[in-house]
């Protein structure tokens, strides 16, 4: 049995649950539960505040955890980062009031900076040899300058809209974060085997993310060109059609490139293009 700690509610909860479901681990999304067992895989879910996840993993209360890299770095507990999960992306940045006349890092010398990430901030300031006062605030850091509590803030930014609405400008991007799978590094043989299974499935979930299956009819003499447009995993699958001189071509493309590829394929004579969702890719 493996115990996995995930955030009980908040920004990472839904995507953590969705990811586990995607890899065939049926977890409850009951927000009131503290502990629940998956129906179809020997894992138990432990629902916690994200702040507590690095600690419970490092002391072995949970074998694995899903948490932001920012929390792992800030808390400083001894855990192993097993895999980056590609969601919950954000950065921690220094931001100052728009009217502050920011002119470079030296601006922070002797200033007061409000943050919920004192350890990451003090390591950064130290590396730049800047002496500033750190005011630890746990919520609504962005209002600190207007409230006169600090001159600047060091906080999580994703779209930047919170900064704009508080008349702040992001001036230094310091730490990049995303959700990560962490482990205690002290797993039994049986737990290691379960972790291997999870990693294998995660690999396939990551590979298929953002991919589409595309198939079309194409004149025989355009196949070579189509192959260069659609490299696919090995190469596209080409099958002859009943009508002379035509083939059916199947491939996998990145969703980001889909419309570009479609225009290129149409230009070389592709017809009847179908685009389908992919459930799983097992590399
Ligand atoms: P908890 O109650 O579990 O302590 P919280 O309020 O500390 O929750 P959330 O706001 O739910 O935390 O954010 C959880 C994590 O989501 C952050 O630590 C960070 O890794 C990630 N994240 C991604 N984008 C953002 C964002 N725009 N603002 C805050 N966190 C973000
Ligand atoms: Mg928290």
Short mmCIF file of N, CA, C and O and ligand atoms in Angstrom, two decimals, residues 7 49-52 71 75 117, ligand 2:
data_model
loop_
_atom_site.label_atom_id
_atom_site.label_comp_id
_atom_site.label_asym_id
_atom_site.label_seq_id
_atom_site.Cartn_x
_atom_site.Cartn_y
_atom_site.Cartn_z
N UNK A 7 -3.31 17.98 -2.03
CA UNK A 7 -3.95 19.15 -1.43
C UNK A 7 -5.46 18.89 -1.29
O UNK A 7 -6.11 18.42 -2.22
N UNK A 49 -3.48 20.41 3.75
CA UNK A 49 -3.10 21.73 3.24
C UNK A 49 -1.75 21.56 2.54
O UNK A 49 -0.91 20.78 2.98
N UNK A 50 -1.55 22.31 1.47
CA UNK A 50 -0.32 22.08 0.70
C UNK A 50 0.95 22.34 1.53
O UNK A 50 1.95 21.67 1.35
N UNK A 51 0.84 23.27 2.50
CA UNK A 51 2.01 23.59 3.36
C UNK A 51 2.55 22.36 4.08
O UNK A 51 3.74 22.29 4.39
N UNK A 52 1.63 21.41 4.40
CA UNK A 52 2.03 20.28 5.23
C UNK A 52 2.55 19.09 4.43
O UNK A 52 3.08 18.14 5.00
N UNK A 71 6.51 25.07 -2.57
CA UNK A 71 6.36 24.64 -1.17
C UNK A 71 7.52 23.73 -0.77
O UNK A 71 8.03 23.81 0.35
N UNK A 75 9.85 24.93 2.30
CA UNK A 75 9.84 24.18 3.58
C UNK A 75 11.18 23.52 3.86
O UNK A 75 11.51 23.28 5.01
N UNK A 117 7.07 33.51 1.45
CA UNK A 117 8.21 32.63 1.10
C UNK A 117 9.54 33.21 1.59
O UNK A 117 10.42 33.53 0.80
MG1 LIG B 2 -0.82 26.67 1.66
#
